[in-house]
Coordinates of C-alpha atoms and ligand atoms in Angstrom, one line a residue:
M1 CA -144.4 79.1 86.7
E2 CA -143.1 78.5 83.2
K3 CA -143.0 74.9 82.1
I4 CA -140.8 73.1 79.5
K5 CA -142.8 71.6 76.6
I6 CA -141.5 68.3 75.3
A7 CA -142.7 66.6 72.1
I8 CA -142.7 62.9 71.9
Q9 CA -144.1 60.4 69.3
K10 CA -147.8 59.9 69.7
S11 CA -147.8 56.2 68.6
G12 CA -145.0 54.2 67.1
R13 CA -141.7 52.7 67.9
L14 CA -140.5 55.5 70.1
S15 CA -143.6 56.3 72.1
E16 CA -143.3 53.8 74.9
K17 CA -139.5 54.1 75.2
S18 CA -139.8 57.9 75.4
I19 CA -142.4 57.6 78.2
D20 CA -140.3 55.0 79.9
L21 CA -137.3 57.3 79.8
L22 CA -139.3 60.2 81.4
T23 CA -140.6 57.8 84.0
E24 CA -137.0 56.7 84.8
C25 CA -136.2 60.4 85.3
G26 CA -138.9 60.6 87.9
I27 CA -141.4 62.4 85.7
R28 CA -144.9 61.1 86.0
I29 CA -147.1 61.2 83.0
S30 CA -150.6 60.9 84.3
N31 CA -152.9 61.0 81.3
G32 CA -151.7 58.2 79.1
T33 CA -151.2 58.9 75.4
R34 CA -154.7 59.4 74.2
K35 CA -154.7 63.1 74.5
L36 CA -152.7 65.5 72.4
K37 CA -151.3 67.2 75.4
T38 CA -150.8 66.4 79.0
E39 CA -148.9 67.7 82.1
A40 CA -146.4 65.9 84.2
G41 CA -147.4 65.2 87.8
N42 CA -144.2 66.3 89.5
F43 CA -142.0 68.2 87.1
P44 CA -142.8 71.6 85.4
M45 CA -143.3 69.9 82.0
E46 CA -146.0 69.7 79.4
I47 CA -146.0 66.7 77.1
L48 CA -147.2 67.0 73.4
F49 CA -147.9 63.8 71.5
L50 CA -147.1 64.3 67.8
R51 CA -146.1 62.4 64.7
D52 CA -142.3 62.1 64.7
D53 CA -142.1 63.8 61.3
D54 CA -143.5 67.0 62.8
I55 CA -141.3 67.2 65.8
P56 CA -138.3 68.9 64.3
Q57 CA -140.4 71.7 62.8
Y58 CA -142.3 72.3 66.1
V59 CA -139.1 72.4 68.1
E60 CA -137.6 74.8 65.6
Q61 CA -140.6 77.1 65.9
G62 CA -140.8 76.8 69.6
V63 CA -144.2 75.2 69.7
A64 CA -142.3 72.6 71.7
D65 CA -139.1 73.4 73.5
I66 CA -137.5 70.0 73.3
G67 CA -138.4 66.7 71.6
I68 CA -137.4 63.0 71.5
L69 CA -137.1 61.3 68.1
G70 CA -134.8 59.3 65.8
Q71 CA -131.7 61.0 64.5
N72 CA -132.7 59.8 61.1
E73 CA -135.8 62.1 61.2
V74 CA -133.7 65.0 62.5
W75 CA -131.2 64.7 59.7
E76 CA -134.0 64.3 57.1
K77 CA -136.0 67.3 58.2
D78 CA -132.8 69.4 58.5
K79 CA -134.4 72.0 60.8
N80 CA -132.5 74.6 62.9
V81 CA -132.5 72.7 66.2
D82 CA -129.8 71.4 68.6
I83 CA -129.2 67.7 69.3
V84 CA -128.5 67.8 73.0
E85 CA -128.2 64.1 74.0
E86 CA -128.0 60.7 72.4
L87 CA -130.5 58.5 74.3
G88 CA -129.1 55.0 73.4
F89 CA -132.4 53.4 72.4
S90 CA -134.1 52.7 69.0
N91 CA -130.8 52.0 67.4
C92 CA -131.1 51.3 63.7
R93 CA -129.3 52.1 60.5
L94 CA -130.2 53.6 57.1
S95 CA -129.1 51.3 54.4
L96 CA -129.2 50.7 50.7
A97 CA -130.7 47.3 49.6
I98 CA -131.0 45.7 46.2
P99 CA -132.7 42.5 44.9
K100 CA -130.9 39.6 46.4
D101 CA -129.8 38.0 43.1
E102 CA -128.1 41.1 41.8
T103 CA -124.3 41.2 41.8
Y104 CA -122.9 44.1 43.7
D105 CA -119.4 45.4 43.7
D106 CA -119.5 49.0 44.9
L107 CA -121.5 52.2 44.9
K108 CA -121.2 52.6 41.2
Y109 CA -123.9 50.0 41.0
F110 CA -126.4 52.7 41.8
E111 CA -125.4 55.0 38.9
N112 CA -128.6 56.0 37.1
K113 CA -130.7 53.6 39.2
R114 CA -134.1 54.5 40.7
I115 CA -134.0 54.3 44.5
A116 CA -137.2 54.4 46.6
T117 CA -137.0 55.9 50.1
S118 CA -138.7 58.0 52.8
Y119 CA -135.4 59.7 53.4
P120 CA -134.8 61.6 50.1
K121 CA -132.7 64.4 51.6
I122 CA -130.2 62.1 53.4
L123 CA -129.9 60.0 50.3
E124 CA -129.4 62.9 47.9
K125 CA -126.7 64.4 50.1
F126 CA -125.0 61.0 50.3
F127 CA -124.9 60.4 46.5
T128 CA -124.0 64.0 45.7
Q129 CA -121.0 63.6 48.0
K130 CA -120.0 60.4 46.2
G131 CA -120.5 62.1 42.8
I132 CA -123.0 59.4 41.7
D133 CA -126.2 60.3 39.8
V134 CA -129.3 58.5 41.0
S135 CA -133.0 59.2 40.6
I136 CA -134.9 59.2 43.9
E137 CA -138.5 58.0 44.3
E138 CA -140.0 59.4 47.5
L139 CA -142.4 57.1 49.3
G140 CA -144.3 57.7 52.5
G141 CA -144.0 54.1 53.7
S142 CA -143.8 50.4 52.7
V143 CA -140.6 51.2 50.9
E144 CA -139.4 47.6 51.0
I145 CA -142.0 46.5 48.4
A146 CA -140.9 49.1 45.8
T147 CA -138.5 46.8 43.9
G148 CA -141.0 43.9 43.8
I149 CA -143.7 46.0 42.2
G150 CA -141.3 47.6 39.6
L151 CA -141.3 51.1 41.1
A152 CA -137.6 51.2 41.8
D153 CA -134.3 49.3 41.3
A154 CA -133.2 49.6 44.9
I155 CA -134.4 51.0 48.2
F156 CA -132.9 53.1 51.0
D157 CA -134.6 52.4 54.3
I158 CA -134.3 51.8 58.0
V159 CA -132.9 48.4 58.9
S160 CA -132.5 46.9 62.4
T161 CA -132.4 43.1 62.1
G162 CA -132.6 42.9 58.3
S163 CA -135.5 40.4 58.4
T164 CA -137.9 42.7 56.5
L165 CA -135.4 43.0 53.7
I166 CA -135.0 39.2 53.5
M167 CA -138.8 38.7 53.5
N168 CA -138.9 41.0 50.5
G169 CA -136.2 39.3 48.5
L170 CA -133.6 42.1 49.2
K171 CA -130.1 42.3 50.5
E172 CA -128.4 45.1 52.3
V173 CA -125.3 46.3 50.4
E174 CA -124.3 49.6 52.0
T175 CA -124.9 51.2 55.4
V176 CA -125.2 55.0 54.9
V177 CA -125.7 56.2 58.5
K178 CA -126.4 54.8 62.0
S179 CA -129.2 56.3 64.0
Q180 CA -130.6 56.3 67.6
A181 CA -133.1 58.2 69.5
V182 CA -132.0 61.7 70.5
L183 CA -133.2 64.7 72.6
I184 CA -133.4 67.9 70.5
S185 CA -133.9 71.4 71.7
N186 CA -135.0 74.8 70.4
K187 CA -132.1 77.2 70.0
N188 CA -133.6 80.1 71.9
L189 CA -134.9 78.7 75.2
S190 CA -135.6 81.1 78.0
D191 CA -133.2 81.0 81.0
R192 CA -135.9 79.2 83.0
K193 CA -136.4 76.6 80.3
K194 CA -132.6 76.1 79.9
Q195 CA -132.5 75.4 83.6
L196 CA -135.3 72.8 83.3
L197 CA -133.5 71.2 80.4
E198 CA -130.3 70.9 82.4
E199 CA -132.3 69.3 85.2
L200 CA -133.8 66.8 82.8
L201 CA -130.4 66.1 81.2
F202 CA -128.8 65.5 84.6
R203 CA -131.5 62.8 85.3
I204 CA -131.2 61.3 81.8
K205 CA -127.4 61.0 82.3
A206 CA -127.8 59.4 85.7
Y207 CA -130.1 56.8 84.2
K208 CA -127.9 56.2 81.1
N209 CA -124.8 55.8 83.3
G210 CA -126.5 53.0 85.3
Q211 CA -127.6 51.1 82.1
G212 CA -125.4 48.1 81.2
K213 CA -123.7 48.2 84.6
K214 CA -124.0 46.1 87.8
Y215 CA -123.0 46.7 91.4
V216 CA -120.8 43.8 92.8
L217 CA -120.2 42.9 96.4
L218 CA -117.9 40.1 97.5
N219 CA -115.8 38.8 100.3
A220 CA -112.2 37.7 99.8
P221 CA -109.1 36.9 101.8
N222 CA -106.9 40.0 102.3
E223 CA -104.0 38.7 100.4
V224 CA -105.9 38.6 97.1
I225 CA -107.5 42.0 97.5
P226 CA -104.8 43.8 95.4
D227 CA -105.5 41.5 92.5
I228 CA -109.2 41.9 92.9
I229 CA -108.8 45.7 92.8
K230 CA -107.0 45.4 89.5
L231 CA -109.9 43.4 88.1
L232 CA -112.6 45.8 89.5
P233 CA -111.4 49.3 88.9
G234 CA -114.8 50.8 89.9
M235 CA -115.9 54.3 89.4
R236 CA -113.1 56.0 91.3
S237 CA -111.7 52.9 93.1
P238 CA -113.5 50.0 94.9
S239 CA -114.6 50.3 98.5
I240 CA -112.7 47.8 100.8
L241 CA -114.3 47.1 104.2
P242 CA -112.8 44.8 106.8
L243 CA -115.0 41.9 107.8
A244 CA -115.5 40.9 111.5
D245 CA -113.7 37.6 110.5
K246 CA -110.0 38.6 110.6
G247 CA -108.0 38.3 107.4
W248 CA -111.1 38.9 105.2
S249 CA -112.5 42.0 103.5
S250 CA -115.6 42.9 101.6
V251 CA -115.1 44.6 98.2
H252 CA -117.8 46.8 96.5
S253 CA -117.5 47.9 92.9
V254 CA -119.2 48.5 89.6
I255 CA -118.8 46.3 86.5
N256 CA -120.0 46.4 82.9
D257 CA -122.6 43.8 81.9
D258 CA -120.5 42.9 78.9
D259 CA -117.6 41.8 81.1
F260 CA -119.8 40.2 83.7
W261 CA -119.3 36.4 83.3
E262 CA -115.6 36.7 82.6
I263 CA -115.0 38.8 85.7
I264 CA -117.2 36.6 87.9
D265 CA -115.2 33.5 86.8
E266 CA -111.9 35.2 87.5
L267 CA -113.1 36.4 90.9
K268 CA -114.1 32.9 91.9
R269 CA -110.7 31.6 90.8
M270 CA -109.0 34.2 93.0
G271 CA -110.9 33.0 96.0
A272 CA -113.8 35.5 96.2
E273 CA -116.9 34.2 98.0
G274 CA -120.4 35.4 98.6
I275 CA -120.5 37.4 95.4
L276 CA -123.6 39.5 95.1
V277 CA -124.6 41.2 91.8
I278 CA -127.2 44.0 92.0
P279 CA -128.7 46.0 89.2
I280 CA -128.0 49.8 89.2
E281 CA -131.0 52.1 88.8
K282 CA -129.2 55.4 88.6
M283 CA -125.6 56.5 88.8
I284 CA -124.4 60.1 89.5
L285 CA -120.8 60.5 88.4
Ligands
ATP1 P1 -145.2 58.5 62.9 O1 -146.6 58.0 62.7 O2 -145.0 59.2 64.2 O3 -144.7 59.3 61.7 P2 -143.3 56.5 61.8 O4 -144.1 55.5 61.1 O5 -142.7 57.6 61.0 O6 -144.2 57.2 62.9 P3 -141.9 54.5 63.4 O7 -142.0 53.3 62.5 O8 -142.8 54.5 64.7 O9 -142.1 55.9 62.7 O10 -140.4 54.7 63.8 C1 -140.0 55.8 64.6 C2 -138.5 55.8 64.7 O11 -138.0 54.6 65.3 C3 -137.8 55.8 63.3 O12 -137.7 57.1 62.8 C4 -136.4 55.3 63.7 O13 -135.6 56.3 64.3 C5 -136.8 54.2 64.8 N1 -137.0 52.9 64.1 C6 -137.7 52.6 63.1 N2 -137.7 51.3 62.8 C7 -136.8 50.8 63.7 C8 -136.4 49.5 63.9 N3 -136.8 48.4 63.1 N4 -135.6 49.3 64.9 C9 -135.2 50.3 65.7 N5 -135.6 51.5 65.5 C10 -136.4 51.8 64.5
MG2 MG1 -142.9 59.4 60.9

């Protein structure tokens, strides 16, 4: 039976999260990450462990059918592949940074400046669009030290918290793009592989839908139930079950983590009791 081949990062920031995602999708990876290639225990899937830089090319060529990597790398490599799903982890941004004591007004600052980066294509496209001439110094890594050693006037690099920039005496002045991990696919999958990709996507979506949400159960007097329903819209609508104790009902619904404390406070004020909050593992909409 044909298997779908997925490429994930061998070692780096995406490796563990990629394996975690597959595990959440019920796909067991038995052999750890030491080997170059392994097979899933209970899904027709082969896993290839590669450098993230190589994944777009391998997926374009069909050496791998699908892959998990940062959008930033997909844009930079600019290969002929489809981005099929945003995965919601490894969020970061690609930003321009300059020495912290420089005065900065706008993008014209960069006119004729030397900018060090590992993302020359994204950067060139950006400045061409803005009509600003810059000279780009391509570096494989440690971009943040480039200004300190006199290699460049500015840098263009991945930022998440900004602490690396501060440590190197830099300040972030422009965010060019935001990035996250994505699932990419070859454009000419066989019907069987398309079907396997659909199955995987179904599972990924079920997992993503449950993220950041909680299941809430509570008891409340019947007269406040209409107000509670307004507060807890649920997926379709909340379930209301009568309690053995007359005049009371139990309400079951789903809430966002972000609204959690606010909603709980409000529910208590309305007279809700016995509020239970449970994590959601998967959610099929
Ligand atoms: P490889 O050896 O596979 O080429 P790498 O050194 O290019 O690895 P990593 O540093 O492991 O790459 O980062 C992989 C991806 O993780 C990046 O392309 C980006 O999408 C994301 N990423 C990088 N830095 C951060 C960060 N500080 N916070 C969140 N995500 C990040
Ligand atoms: Mg890389």
